[in-house]
mmCIF file of N, CA and C in Angstrom:
data_model
loop_
_atom_site.group_PDB
_atom_site.id
_atom_site.type_symbol
_atom_site.label_atom_id
_atom_site.label_comp_id
_atom_site.label_asym_id
_atom_site.label_seq_id
_atom_site.Cartn_x
_atom_site.Cartn_y
_atom_site.Cartn_z
ATOM 1 N N MET A 11 -110.253 -16.700 -9.769
ATOM 2 C CA MET A 11 -110.316 -15.851 -10.954
ATOM 3 C C MET A 11 -110.086 -14.395 -10.549
ATOM 4 N N ASP A 12 -110.184 -14.020 -9.263
ATOM 5 C CA ASP A 12 -109.905 -12.681 -8.886
ATOM 6 C C ASP A 12 -108.402 -12.353 -9.067
ATOM 7 N N CYS A 13 -107.546 -13.283 -9.023
ATOM 8 C CA CYS A 13 -106.147 -13.038 -9.181
ATOM 9 C C CYS A 13 -105.850 -12.492 -10.557
ATOM 10 N N LEU A 14 -106.598 -12.791 -11.542
ATOM 11 C CA LEU A 14 -106.319 -12.277 -12.893
ATOM 12 C C LEU A 14 -106.356 -10.808 -13.021
ATOM 13 N N GLY A 15 -107.356 -10.241 -12.421
ATOM 14 C CA GLY A 15 -107.546 -8.747 -12.490
ATOM 15 C C GLY A 15 -106.838 -7.954 -11.451
ATOM 16 N N SER A 16 -106.430 -8.515 -10.401
ATOM 17 C CA SER A 16 -105.847 -7.784 -9.304
ATOM 18 C C SER A 16 -104.400 -7.381 -9.581
ATOM 19 N N ASP A 17 -103.905 -6.440 -8.827
ATOM 20 C CA ASP A 17 -102.524 -6.010 -9.033
ATOM 21 C C ASP A 17 -101.616 -7.080 -8.345
ATOM 22 N N SER A 18 -101.258 -8.129 -9.045
ATOM 23 C CA SER A 18 -100.545 -9.171 -8.434
ATOM 24 C C SER A 18 -99.059 -8.867 -8.249
ATOM 25 N N ARG A 19 -98.554 -9.525 -7.289
ATOM 26 C CA ARG A 19 -97.137 -9.348 -6.887
ATOM 27 C C ARG A 19 -96.266 -9.938 -7.980
ATOM 28 N N GLN A 20 -94.937 -9.652 -7.835
ATOM 29 C CA GLN A 20 -93.951 -10.183 -8.821
ATOM 30 C C GLN A 20 -93.197 -11.367 -8.298
ATOM 31 N N THR A 21 -93.183 -11.545 -6.973
ATOM 32 C CA THR A 21 -92.556 -12.694 -6.433
ATOM 33 C C THR A 21 -93.499 -13.670 -5.686
ATOM 34 N N PHE A 22 -93.307 -14.926 -5.863
ATOM 35 C CA PHE A 22 -94.183 -15.923 -5.276
ATOM 36 C C PHE A 22 -93.253 -16.932 -4.514
ATOM 37 N N ARG A 23 -93.545 -17.209 -3.283
ATOM 38 C CA ARG A 23 -92.828 -18.210 -2.524
ATOM 39 C C ARG A 23 -93.738 -19.352 -2.469
ATOM 40 N N ILE A 24 -93.208 -20.580 -2.859
ATOM 41 C CA ILE A 24 -93.914 -21.793 -2.820
ATOM 42 C C ILE A 24 -93.261 -22.809 -1.893
ATOM 43 N N ARG A 25 -94.075 -23.519 -1.045
ATOM 44 C CA ARG A 25 -93.606 -24.550 -0.223
ATOM 45 C C ARG A 25 -94.153 -25.830 -0.814
ATOM 46 N N PHE A 26 -93.369 -26.726 -1.117
ATOM 47 C CA PHE A 26 -93.715 -28.131 -1.458
ATOM 48 C C PHE A 26 -93.836 -28.968 -0.222
ATOM 49 N N LEU A 27 -95.116 -29.181 0.145
ATOM 50 C CA LEU A 27 -95.384 -29.810 1.463
ATOM 51 C C LEU A 27 -95.262 -31.293 1.487
ATOM 52 N N THR A 28 -95.536 -31.944 0.298
ATOM 53 C CA THR A 28 -95.407 -33.410 0.250
ATOM 54 C C THR A 28 -94.463 -33.630 -0.897
ATOM 55 N N PRO A 29 -93.773 -34.846 -0.994
ATOM 56 C CA PRO A 29 -92.922 -35.103 -2.026
ATOM 57 C C PRO A 29 -93.478 -34.782 -3.407
ATOM 58 N N THR A 30 -92.727 -34.189 -4.308
ATOM 59 C CA THR A 30 -93.203 -33.677 -5.597
ATOM 60 C C THR A 30 -92.136 -34.193 -6.612
ATOM 61 N N ALA A 31 -92.743 -34.605 -7.748
ATOM 62 C CA ALA A 31 -91.862 -34.962 -8.939
ATOM 63 C C ALA A 31 -92.672 -34.677 -10.133
ATOM 64 N N PHE A 32 -91.974 -34.594 -11.305
ATOM 65 C CA PHE A 32 -92.618 -34.456 -12.538
ATOM 66 C C PHE A 32 -92.125 -35.563 -13.407
ATOM 67 N N LYS A 33 -92.716 -35.803 -14.567
ATOM 68 C CA LYS A 33 -92.269 -36.769 -15.518
ATOM 69 C C LYS A 33 -92.092 -36.151 -16.892
ATOM 70 N N SER A 34 -90.990 -36.328 -17.409
ATOM 71 C CA SER A 34 -90.720 -35.797 -18.793
ATOM 72 C C SER A 34 -89.914 -36.821 -19.522
ATOM 73 N N LYS A 35 -90.420 -37.161 -20.731
ATOM 74 C CA LYS A 35 -89.740 -38.153 -21.592
ATOM 75 C C LYS A 35 -89.513 -39.454 -20.857
ATOM 76 N N ARG A 36 -90.628 -39.824 -20.096
ATOM 77 C CA ARG A 36 -90.610 -41.130 -19.372
ATOM 78 C C ARG A 36 -89.679 -41.186 -18.235
ATOM 79 N N GLN A 37 -89.015 -40.073 -17.843
ATOM 80 C CA GLN A 37 -88.166 -40.072 -16.723
ATOM 81 C C GLN A 37 -88.709 -39.168 -15.585
ATOM 82 N N PHE A 38 -88.433 -39.547 -14.340
ATOM 83 C CA PHE A 38 -88.721 -38.721 -13.233
ATOM 84 C C PHE A 38 -87.823 -37.507 -13.210
ATOM 85 N N VAL A 39 -88.406 -36.354 -12.917
ATOM 86 C CA VAL A 39 -87.642 -35.092 -12.747
ATOM 87 C C VAL A 39 -87.794 -34.612 -11.442
ATOM 88 N N ILE A 40 -86.652 -34.658 -10.666
ATOM 89 C CA ILE A 40 -86.730 -34.285 -9.198
ATOM 90 C C ILE A 40 -86.194 -32.914 -8.888
ATOM 91 N N VAL A 41 -86.138 -32.095 -9.891
ATOM 92 C CA VAL A 41 -85.671 -30.754 -9.685
ATOM 93 C C VAL A 41 -86.778 -29.865 -10.262
ATOM 94 N N PRO A 42 -87.323 -28.853 -9.589
ATOM 95 C CA PRO A 42 -88.316 -28.014 -10.227
ATOM 96 C C PRO A 42 -87.975 -27.330 -11.390
ATOM 97 N N ASP A 43 -88.779 -27.226 -12.393
ATOM 98 C CA ASP A 43 -88.476 -26.546 -13.641
ATOM 99 C C ASP A 43 -89.727 -25.703 -13.960
ATOM 100 N N VAL A 44 -89.489 -24.474 -14.309
ATOM 101 C CA VAL A 44 -90.558 -23.523 -14.590
ATOM 102 C C VAL A 44 -91.507 -24.082 -15.573
ATOM 103 N N ARG A 45 -91.012 -24.612 -16.717
ATOM 104 C CA ARG A 45 -91.844 -25.130 -17.782
ATOM 105 C C ARG A 45 -92.701 -26.321 -17.274
ATOM 106 N N LEU A 46 -92.077 -27.269 -16.614
ATOM 107 C CA LEU A 46 -92.827 -28.459 -16.225
ATOM 108 C C LEU A 46 -93.863 -28.025 -15.149
ATOM 109 N N LEU A 47 -93.542 -27.138 -14.284
ATOM 110 C CA LEU A 47 -94.460 -26.768 -13.182
ATOM 111 C C LEU A 47 -95.746 -26.093 -13.789
ATOM 112 N N PHE A 48 -95.548 -25.122 -14.716
ATOM 113 C CA PHE A 48 -96.698 -24.394 -15.327
ATOM 114 C C PHE A 48 -97.431 -25.220 -16.384
ATOM 115 N N GLN A 49 -96.658 -26.088 -17.009
ATOM 116 C CA GLN A 49 -97.382 -26.989 -17.987
ATOM 117 C C GLN A 49 -98.265 -27.919 -17.209
ATOM 118 N N ASN A 50 -97.869 -28.343 -16.142
ATOM 119 C CA ASN A 50 -98.742 -29.254 -15.231
ATOM 120 C C ASN A 50 -99.948 -28.499 -14.695
ATOM 121 N N LEU A 51 -99.703 -27.252 -14.196
ATOM 122 C CA LEU A 51 -100.745 -26.468 -13.695
ATOM 123 C C LEU A 51 -101.808 -26.101 -14.715
ATOM 124 N N LEU A 52 -101.280 -25.693 -15.958
ATOM 125 C CA LEU A 52 -102.257 -25.388 -17.019
ATOM 126 C C LEU A 52 -103.071 -26.606 -17.416
ATOM 127 N N MET A 53 -102.445 -27.785 -17.479
ATOM 128 C CA MET A 53 -103.127 -29.011 -17.882
ATOM 129 C C MET A 53 -104.254 -29.255 -16.867
ATOM 130 N N ARG A 54 -103.828 -29.178 -15.616
ATOM 131 C CA ARG A 54 -104.833 -29.516 -14.531
ATOM 132 C C ARG A 54 -105.975 -28.461 -14.626
ATOM 133 N N TYR A 55 -105.618 -27.226 -14.769
ATOM 134 C CA TYR A 55 -106.724 -26.151 -14.822
ATOM 135 C C TYR A 55 -107.621 -26.393 -16.062
ATOM 136 N N ASN A 56 -107.117 -26.694 -17.153
ATOM 137 C CA ASN A 56 -107.895 -26.840 -18.353
ATOM 138 C C ASN A 56 -108.681 -28.040 -18.203
ATOM 139 N N HIS A 57 -108.175 -29.145 -17.688
ATOM 140 C CA HIS A 57 -108.955 -30.294 -17.473
ATOM 141 C C HIS A 57 -110.133 -30.109 -16.481
ATOM 142 N N CYS A 58 -109.908 -29.366 -15.495
ATOM 143 C CA CYS A 58 -110.950 -29.131 -14.476
ATOM 144 C C CYS A 58 -112.091 -28.162 -15.001
ATOM 145 N N TYR A 59 -111.745 -27.151 -15.821
ATOM 146 C CA TYR A 59 -112.695 -26.223 -16.273
ATOM 147 C C TYR A 59 -113.260 -26.423 -17.660
ATOM 148 N N SER A 60 -112.487 -27.085 -18.534
ATOM 149 C CA SER A 60 -112.996 -27.343 -19.830
ATOM 150 C C SER A 60 -113.057 -28.788 -20.267
ATOM 151 N N GLY A 61 -112.501 -29.610 -19.370
ATOM 152 C CA GLY A 61 -112.575 -31.051 -19.705
ATOM 153 C C GLY A 61 -111.468 -31.525 -20.662
ATOM 154 N N GLU A 62 -110.536 -30.635 -21.056
ATOM 155 C CA GLU A 62 -109.499 -31.051 -21.936
ATOM 156 C C GLU A 62 -108.140 -30.864 -21.212
ATOM 157 N N LYS A 63 -107.189 -31.704 -21.606
ATOM 158 C CA LYS A 63 -105.936 -31.702 -20.984
ATOM 159 C C LYS A 63 -104.881 -30.915 -21.898
ATOM 160 N N GLU A 64 -105.293 -30.373 -23.021
ATOM 161 C CA GLU A 64 -104.471 -29.706 -23.881
ATOM 162 C C GLU A 64 -103.898 -28.373 -23.297
ATOM 163 N N VAL A 65 -102.700 -28.108 -23.551
ATOM 164 C CA VAL A 65 -102.063 -26.891 -23.027
ATOM 165 C C VAL A 65 -101.718 -26.038 -24.217
ATOM 166 N N ASP A 66 -102.145 -24.759 -24.136
ATOM 167 C CA ASP A 66 -101.767 -23.781 -25.208
ATOM 168 C C ASP A 66 -100.275 -23.507 -25.160
ATOM 169 N N GLN A 67 -99.536 -23.922 -26.143
ATOM 170 C CA GLN A 67 -98.087 -23.767 -26.158
ATOM 171 C C GLN A 67 -97.602 -22.327 -26.060
ATOM 172 N N GLU A 68 -98.379 -21.436 -26.809
ATOM 173 C CA GLU A 68 -97.974 -20.047 -26.748
ATOM 174 C C GLU A 68 -98.087 -19.433 -25.363
ATOM 175 N N THR A 69 -99.147 -19.778 -24.637
ATOM 176 C CA THR A 69 -99.331 -19.368 -23.253
ATOM 177 C C THR A 69 -98.110 -19.974 -22.358
ATOM 178 N N LEU A 70 -97.892 -21.275 -22.580
ATOM 179 C CA LEU A 70 -96.770 -21.860 -21.807
ATOM 180 C C LEU A 70 -95.425 -21.293 -22.127
ATOM 181 N N ASP A 71 -95.166 -20.952 -23.439
ATOM 182 C CA ASP A 71 -93.875 -20.273 -23.854
ATOM 183 C C ASP A 71 -93.850 -18.954 -23.184
ATOM 184 N N TYR A 72 -94.964 -18.126 -23.179
ATOM 185 C CA TYR A 72 -94.976 -16.872 -22.577
ATOM 186 C C TYR A 72 -94.645 -16.894 -21.092
ATOM 187 N N ILE A 73 -95.257 -17.803 -20.372
ATOM 188 C CA ILE A 73 -95.031 -17.947 -18.981
ATOM 189 C C ILE A 73 -93.557 -18.274 -18.739
ATOM 190 N N THR A 74 -93.081 -19.291 -19.533
ATOM 191 C CA THR A 74 -91.703 -19.696 -19.387
ATOM 192 C C THR A 74 -90.625 -18.548 -19.563
ATOM 193 N N GLU A 75 -90.985 -17.631 -20.592
ATOM 194 C CA GLU A 75 -90.031 -16.508 -20.893
ATOM 195 C C GLU A 75 -90.093 -15.502 -19.683
ATOM 196 N N HIS A 76 -91.211 -15.422 -18.946
ATOM 197 C CA HIS A 76 -91.350 -14.341 -18.001
ATOM 198 C C HIS A 76 -91.276 -14.804 -16.535
ATOM 199 N N VAL A 77 -91.053 -15.999 -16.252
ATOM 200 C CA VAL A 77 -90.991 -16.583 -14.893
ATOM 201 C C VAL A 77 -89.605 -17.207 -14.698
ATOM 202 N N ARG A 78 -88.886 -16.933 -13.556
ATOM 203 C CA ARG A 78 -87.707 -17.622 -13.364
ATOM 204 C C ARG A 78 -87.617 -17.940 -11.801
ATOM 205 N N ILE A 79 -86.877 -18.999 -11.467
ATOM 206 C CA ILE A 79 -86.645 -19.393 -10.146
ATOM 207 C C ILE A 79 -85.478 -18.501 -9.634
ATOM 208 N N THR A 80 -85.797 -17.808 -8.545
ATOM 209 C CA THR A 80 -84.669 -16.903 -8.011
ATOM 210 C C THR A 80 -83.973 -17.475 -6.729
ATOM 211 N N SER A 81 -84.580 -18.390 -6.039
ATOM 212 C CA SER A 81 -84.029 -19.014 -4.920
ATOM 213 C C SER A 81 -84.749 -20.324 -4.678
ATOM 214 N N TYR A 82 -84.084 -21.246 -3.978
ATOM 215 C CA TYR A 82 -84.700 -22.430 -3.615
ATOM 216 C C TYR A 82 -84.046 -23.079 -2.399
ATOM 217 N N ASN A 83 -84.737 -23.873 -1.627
ATOM 218 C CA ASN A 83 -84.216 -24.683 -0.536
ATOM 219 C C ASN A 83 -84.933 -26.009 -0.631
ATOM 220 N N LEU A 84 -84.317 -26.917 -1.323
ATOM 221 C CA LEU A 84 -84.970 -28.206 -1.643
ATOM 222 C C LEU A 84 -84.212 -29.354 -1.108
ATOM 223 N N LYS A 85 -84.872 -30.399 -0.909
ATOM 224 C CA LYS A 85 -84.264 -31.637 -0.383
ATOM 225 C C LYS A 85 -84.789 -32.796 -1.112
ATOM 226 N N SER A 86 -83.945 -33.739 -1.649
ATOM 227 C CA SER A 86 -84.471 -34.892 -2.282
ATOM 228 C C SER A 86 -85.034 -35.891 -1.297
ATOM 229 N N CYS A 87 -85.978 -36.656 -1.721
ATOM 230 C CA CYS A 87 -86.598 -37.641 -0.826
ATOM 231 C C CYS A 87 -87.267 -38.714 -1.799
ATOM 232 N N TYR A 88 -87.938 -39.642 -1.198
ATOM 233 C CA TYR A 88 -88.643 -40.754 -1.955
ATOM 234 C C TYR A 88 -90.084 -40.842 -1.421
ATOM 235 N N PHE A 89 -90.910 -41.194 -2.331
ATOM 236 C CA PHE A 89 -92.353 -41.439 -1.993
ATOM 237 C C PHE A 89 -92.654 -42.832 -2.230
ATOM 238 N N PRO A 90 -93.092 -43.569 -1.192
ATOM 239 C CA PRO A 90 -93.404 -45.026 -1.469
ATOM 240 C C PRO A 90 -94.679 -45.155 -2.410
ATOM 241 N N ARG A 91 -94.451 -45.901 -3.503
ATOM 242 C CA ARG A 91 -95.568 -46.085 -4.409
ATOM 243 C C ARG A 91 -96.466 -47.224 -3.882
ATOM 244 N N THR A 92 -95.894 -48.138 -3.229
ATOM 245 C CA THR A 92 -96.690 -49.265 -2.647
ATOM 246 C C THR A 92 -96.163 -49.523 -1.196
ATOM 247 N N MET A 93 -96.683 -50.444 -0.605
ATOM 248 C CA MET A 93 -96.187 -50.744 0.788
ATOM 249 C C MET A 93 -94.705 -51.348 0.742
ATOM 250 N N SER A 94 -94.357 -51.827 -0.377
ATOM 251 C CA SER A 94 -93.025 -52.361 -0.511
ATOM 252 C C SER A 94 -91.964 -51.172 -0.396
ATOM 253 N N LYS A 95 -90.973 -51.363 0.370
ATOM 254 C CA LYS A 95 -89.930 -50.447 0.653
ATOM 255 C C LYS A 95 -89.010 -50.157 -0.607
ATOM 256 N N SER A 96 -89.080 -51.207 -1.558
ATOM 257 C CA SER A 96 -88.223 -51.075 -2.691
ATOM 258 C C SER A 96 -88.864 -50.334 -3.883
ATOM 259 N N ASP A 97 -90.153 -50.084 -3.738
ATOM 260 C CA ASP A 97 -90.926 -49.402 -4.871
ATOM 261 C C ASP A 97 -91.100 -47.959 -4.504
ATOM 262 N N LYS A 98 -90.136 -47.012 -4.696
ATOM 263 C CA LYS A 98 -90.269 -45.656 -4.275
ATOM 264 C C LYS A 98 -90.089 -44.766 -5.500
ATOM 265 N N ILE A 99 -90.770 -43.585 -5.436
ATOM 266 C CA ILE A 99 -90.611 -42.622 -6.541
ATOM 267 C C ILE A 99 -89.656 -41.542 -6.029
ATOM 268 N N PRO A 100 -88.590 -41.177 -6.691
ATOM 269 C CA PRO A 100 -87.795 -40.055 -6.402
ATOM 270 C C PRO A 100 -88.493 -38.858 -6.450
ATOM 271 N N ALA A 101 -88.290 -37.862 -5.530
ATOM 272 C CA ALA A 101 -88.985 -36.651 -5.415
ATOM 273 C C ALA A 101 -88.176 -35.524 -4.661
ATOM 274 N N PHE A 102 -88.774 -34.425 -4.403
ATOM 275 C CA PHE A 102 -88.206 -33.412 -3.662
ATOM 276 C C PHE A 102 -89.271 -32.736 -2.794
ATOM 277 N N VAL A 103 -88.800 -32.047 -1.714
ATOM 278 C CA VAL A 103 -89.694 -31.261 -0.793
ATOM 279 C C VAL A 103 -88.864 -29.982 -0.498
ATOM 280 N N GLY A 104 -89.499 -28.960 -0.052
ATOM 281 C CA GLY A 104 -88.870 -27.732 0.281
ATOM 282 C C GLY A 104 -89.564 -26.577 -0.268
ATOM 283 N N GLY A 105 -88.745 -25.527 -0.665
ATOM 284 C CA GLY A 105 -89.424 -24.304 -1.087
ATOM 285 C C GLY A 105 -88.605 -23.651 -2.188
ATOM 286 N N LEU A 106 -89.292 -22.696 -2.906
ATOM 287 C CA LEU A 106 -88.535 -21.925 -3.915
ATOM 288 C C LEU A 106 -89.340 -20.614 -4.017
ATOM 289 N N THR A 107 -88.695 -19.627 -4.645
ATOM 290 C CA THR A 107 -89.204 -18.352 -4.973
ATOM 291 C C THR A 107 -89.206 -18.107 -6.407
ATOM 292 N N LEU A 108 -90.288 -17.699 -6.932
ATOM 293 C CA LEU A 108 -90.394 -17.373 -8.398
ATOM 294 C C LEU A 108 -90.503 -15.892 -8.622
ATOM 295 N N TYR A 109 -89.877 -15.419 -9.581
ATOM 296 C CA TYR A 109 -89.994 -13.969 -9.995
ATOM 297 C C TYR A 109 -90.618 -13.887 -11.304
ATOM 298 N N VAL A 110 -91.700 -13.026 -11.477
ATOM 299 C CA VAL A 110 -92.464 -12.843 -12.687
ATOM 300 C C VAL A 110 -92.220 -11.496 -13.207
ATOM 301 N N SER A 111 -91.632 -11.353 -14.463
ATOM 302 C CA SER A 111 -91.405 -10.169 -15.057
ATOM 303 C C SER A 111 -92.581 -9.940 -16.108
ATOM 304 N N GLY A 112 -92.698 -8.746 -16.642
ATOM 305 C CA GLY A 112 -93.716 -8.579 -17.517
ATOM 306 C C GLY A 112 -94.993 -7.850 -16.984
ATOM 307 N N PRO A 113 -96.012 -7.798 -17.871
ATOM 308 C CA PRO A 113 -97.232 -7.048 -17.499
ATOM 309 C C PRO A 113 -98.057 -7.741 -16.377
ATOM 310 N N GLN A 114 -98.958 -7.030 -15.844
ATOM 311 C CA GLN A 114 -99.884 -7.438 -14.872
ATOM 312 C C GLN A 114 -100.632 -8.705 -15.209
ATOM 313 N N SER A 115 -100.895 -8.751 -16.520
ATOM 314 C CA SER A 115 -101.797 -9.940 -16.905
ATOM 315 C C SER A 115 -100.990 -11.305 -16.741
ATOM 316 N N ILE A 116 -99.737 -11.310 -16.929
ATOM 317 C CA ILE A 116 -98.909 -12.564 -16.725
ATOM 318 C C ILE A 116 -98.767 -12.782 -15.167
ATOM 319 N N ARG A 117 -98.570 -11.751 -14.449
ATOM 320 C CA ARG A 117 -98.535 -11.967 -12.954
ATOM 321 C C ARG A 117 -99.854 -12.427 -12.412
ATOM 322 N N GLY A 118 -100.948 -11.957 -12.982
ATOM 323 C CA GLY A 118 -102.282 -12.458 -12.545
ATOM 324 C C GLY A 118 -102.489 -13.918 -12.961
ATOM 325 N N LEU A 119 -102.061 -14.226 -14.161
ATOM 326 C CA LEU A 119 -102.180 -15.632 -14.534
ATOM 327 C C LEU A 119 -101.337 -16.619 -13.687
ATOM 328 N N VAL A 120 -100.191 -16.224 -13.387
ATOM 329 C CA VAL A 120 -99.258 -17.050 -12.492
ATOM 330 C C VAL A 120 -99.871 -17.168 -11.146
ATOM 331 N N ALA A 121 -100.387 -16.041 -10.637
ATOM 332 C CA ALA A 121 -101.038 -16.032 -9.274
ATOM 333 C C ALA A 121 -102.247 -16.957 -9.310
ATOM 334 N N MET A 122 -103.066 -16.898 -10.405
ATOM 335 C CA MET A 122 -104.256 -17.780 -10.421
ATOM 336 C C MET A 122 -103.804 -19.240 -10.511
ATOM 337 N N LEU A 123 -102.869 -19.544 -11.301
ATOM 338 C CA LEU A 123 -102.427 -20.990 -11.476
ATOM 339 C C LEU A 123 -101.809 -21.550 -10.234
ATOM 340 N N LEU A 124 -101.045 -20.800 -9.523
ATOM 341 C CA LEU A 124 -100.448 -21.228 -8.266
ATOM 342 C C LEU A 124 -101.457 -21.330 -7.213
ATOM 343 N N THR A 125 -102.466 -20.412 -7.148
ATOM 344 C CA THR A 125 -103.505 -20.544 -6.087
ATOM 345 C C THR A 125 -104.387 -21.802 -6.447
ATOM 346 N N PHE A 126 -104.630 -22.019 -7.726
ATOM 347 C CA PHE A 126 -105.311 -23.291 -8.139
ATOM 348 C C PHE A 126 -104.488 -24.527 -7.692
ATOM 349 N N GLY A 127 -103.115 -24.468 -7.817
ATOM 350 C CA GLY A 127 -102.261 -25.543 -7.482
ATOM 351 C C GLY A 127 -102.283 -25.908 -5.989
ATOM 352 N N GLU A 128 -102.718 -24.926 -5.151
ATOM 353 C CA GLU A 128 -102.826 -25.205 -3.760
ATOM 354 C C GLU A 128 -103.967 -26.270 -3.504
ATOM 355 N N ALA A 129 -104.977 -26.296 -4.349
ATOM 356 C CA ALA A 129 -106.105 -27.208 -4.253
ATOM 357 C C ALA A 129 -105.864 -28.497 -5.045
ATOM 358 N N SER A 130 -105.198 -28.306 -6.208
ATOM 359 C CA SER A 130 -105.121 -29.445 -7.176
ATOM 360 C C SER A 130 -103.827 -30.293 -6.902
ATOM 361 N N GLY A 131 -102.833 -29.607 -6.281
ATOM 362 C CA GLY A 131 -101.450 -30.274 -6.305
ATOM 363 C C GLY A 131 -100.799 -30.080 -7.562
ATOM 364 N N VAL A 132 -99.475 -30.486 -7.666
ATOM 365 C CA VAL A 132 -98.766 -30.279 -8.856
ATOM 366 C C VAL A 132 -97.862 -31.428 -9.069
ATOM 367 N N GLY A 133 -97.574 -31.836 -10.318
ATOM 368 C CA GLY A 133 -96.725 -32.957 -10.616
ATOM 369 C C GLY A 133 -97.401 -34.298 -10.696
ATOM 370 N N ILE A 134 -96.775 -35.356 -10.487
ATOM 371 C CA ILE A 134 -97.234 -36.706 -10.683
ATOM 372 C C ILE A 134 -97.857 -37.176 -9.319
ATOM 373 N N LYS A 135 -98.801 -38.172 -9.485
ATOM 374 C CA LYS A 135 -99.381 -38.905 -8.354
ATOM 375 C C LYS A 135 -99.972 -38.099 -7.322
ATOM 376 N N THR A 136 -100.620 -36.937 -7.676
ATOM 377 C CA THR A 136 -101.225 -36.180 -6.629
ATOM 378 C C THR A 136 -102.435 -36.853 -5.992
ATOM 379 N N SER A 137 -103.102 -37.811 -6.700
ATOM 380 C CA SER A 137 -104.216 -38.488 -6.043
ATOM 381 C C SER A 137 -103.704 -39.471 -4.927
ATOM 382 N N MET A 138 -102.337 -39.707 -4.954
ATOM 383 C CA MET A 138 -101.742 -40.548 -3.896
ATOM 384 C C MET A 138 -101.179 -39.756 -2.774
ATOM 385 N N GLY A 139 -101.226 -38.414 -2.932
ATOM 386 C CA GLY A 139 -100.672 -37.466 -1.812
ATOM 387 C C GLY A 139 -99.389 -36.791 -2.216
ATOM 388 N N MET A 140 -98.955 -36.978 -3.414
ATOM 389 C CA MET A 140 -97.762 -36.197 -3.836
ATOM 390 C C MET A 140 -98.190 -34.763 -4.329
ATOM 391 N N GLY A 141 -97.166 -33.907 -4.371
ATOM 392 C CA GLY A 141 -97.340 -32.661 -5.020
ATOM 393 C C GLY A 141 -98.208 -31.621 -4.273
ATOM 394 N N GLY A 142 -98.287 -31.704 -2.923
ATOM 395 C CA GLY A 142 -99.042 -30.754 -2.224
ATOM 396 C C GLY A 142 -98.166 -29.490 -2.131
ATOM 397 N N ILE A 143 -98.742 -28.313 -2.448
ATOM 398 C CA ILE A 143 -98.028 -26.985 -2.332
ATOM 399 C C ILE A 143 -98.912 -26.050 -1.558
ATOM 400 N N CYS A 144 -98.218 -24.972 -1.057
ATOM 401 C CA CYS A 144 -98.862 -23.822 -0.506
ATOM 402 C C CYS A 144 -98.059 -22.589 -0.903
ATOM 403 N N LEU A 145 -98.801 -21.469 -1.099
ATOM 404 C CA LEU A 145 -98.198 -20.225 -1.290
ATOM 405 C C LEU A 145 -97.880 -19.557 0.020
ATOM 406 N N LEU A 146 -96.683 -19.127 0.151
ATOM 407 C CA LEU A 146 -96.314 -18.362 1.436
ATOM 408 C C LEU A 146 -96.521 -16.913 1.282
ATOM 409 N N PRO A 147 -96.825 -16.167 2.322
ATOM 410 C CA PRO A 147 -96.921 -14.740 2.201
ATOM 411 C C PRO A 147 -95.687 -14.065 1.727
ATOM 412 N N ASP A 148 -95.975 -13.069 0.969
ATOM 413 C CA ASP A 148 -94.805 -12.248 0.395
ATOM 414 C C ASP A 148 -94.223 -11.344 1.445
ATOM 415 N N HIS A 149 -93.002 -11.561 1.839
ATOM 416 C CA HIS A 149 -92.447 -10.629 2.766
ATOM 417 C C HIS A 149 -91.540 -9.573 2.171
ATOM 418 N N GLY A 150 -91.884 -9.198 0.899
ATOM 419 C CA GLY A 150 -91.117 -8.142 0.201
ATOM 420 C C GLY A 150 -91.621 -6.784 0.677
ATOM 421 N N VAL A 151 -91.445 -5.877 -0.226
ATOM 422 C CA VAL A 151 -91.849 -4.447 0.077
ATOM 423 C C VAL A 151 -93.405 -4.403 0.307
ATOM 424 N N LYS A 152 -93.856 -3.860 1.358
ATOM 425 C CA LYS A 152 -95.250 -3.675 1.577
ATOM 426 C C LYS A 152 -95.733 -2.398 0.935
ATOM 427 N N ARG A 153 -97.001 -2.545 0.358
ATOM 428 C CA ARG A 153 -97.556 -1.374 -0.292
ATOM 429 C C ARG A 153 -98.336 -0.588 0.690
ATOM 430 N N THR A 154 -98.467 0.718 0.554
ATOM 431 C CA THR A 154 -99.336 1.492 1.451
ATOM 432 C C THR A 154 -100.613 1.703 0.618
ATOM 433 N N ALA A 155 -101.614 2.253 1.389
ATOM 434 C CA ALA A 155 -102.951 2.536 0.812
ATOM 435 C C ALA A 155 -102.769 3.577 -0.236
ATOM 436 N N LYS A 156 -101.765 4.472 -0.139
ATOM 437 C CA LYS A 156 -101.650 5.572 -1.120
ATOM 438 C C LYS A 156 -101.075 5.064 -2.445
ATOM 439 N N GLU A 157 -100.440 3.981 -2.514
ATOM 440 C CA GLU A 157 -99.730 3.491 -3.760
ATOM 441 C C GLU A 157 -100.721 2.805 -4.589
#
């Protein structure tokens, strides 16, 4: 919750540590999408703290309008659903950078959701080990104590 009020950065580097995938319209999505990423994080956060899985569409739309992927280094892979080698989920691993435009409040919300995602995971099958993420340090412009 400290992320909401702090002066959050505008860029976030995310590393997908374990195979990650989303599902949309009953299809696996193996390319990160800002809307699917934050829809999933909002759903997980709401479920954890209020017991509901509903996502406020206005909030999701606002995030989607102000967050964009600026770079990525991804690789497709498969996650075995069972011990059978033929039953695999298509996924991706690697990293990406997000840029958040807009006021501090949206940057704080994005920071909070991504920090929460480090504990909850993101995407499908997180209980099986998929969707592990970590936030990487920002190597952008360093702020001085006077700023």
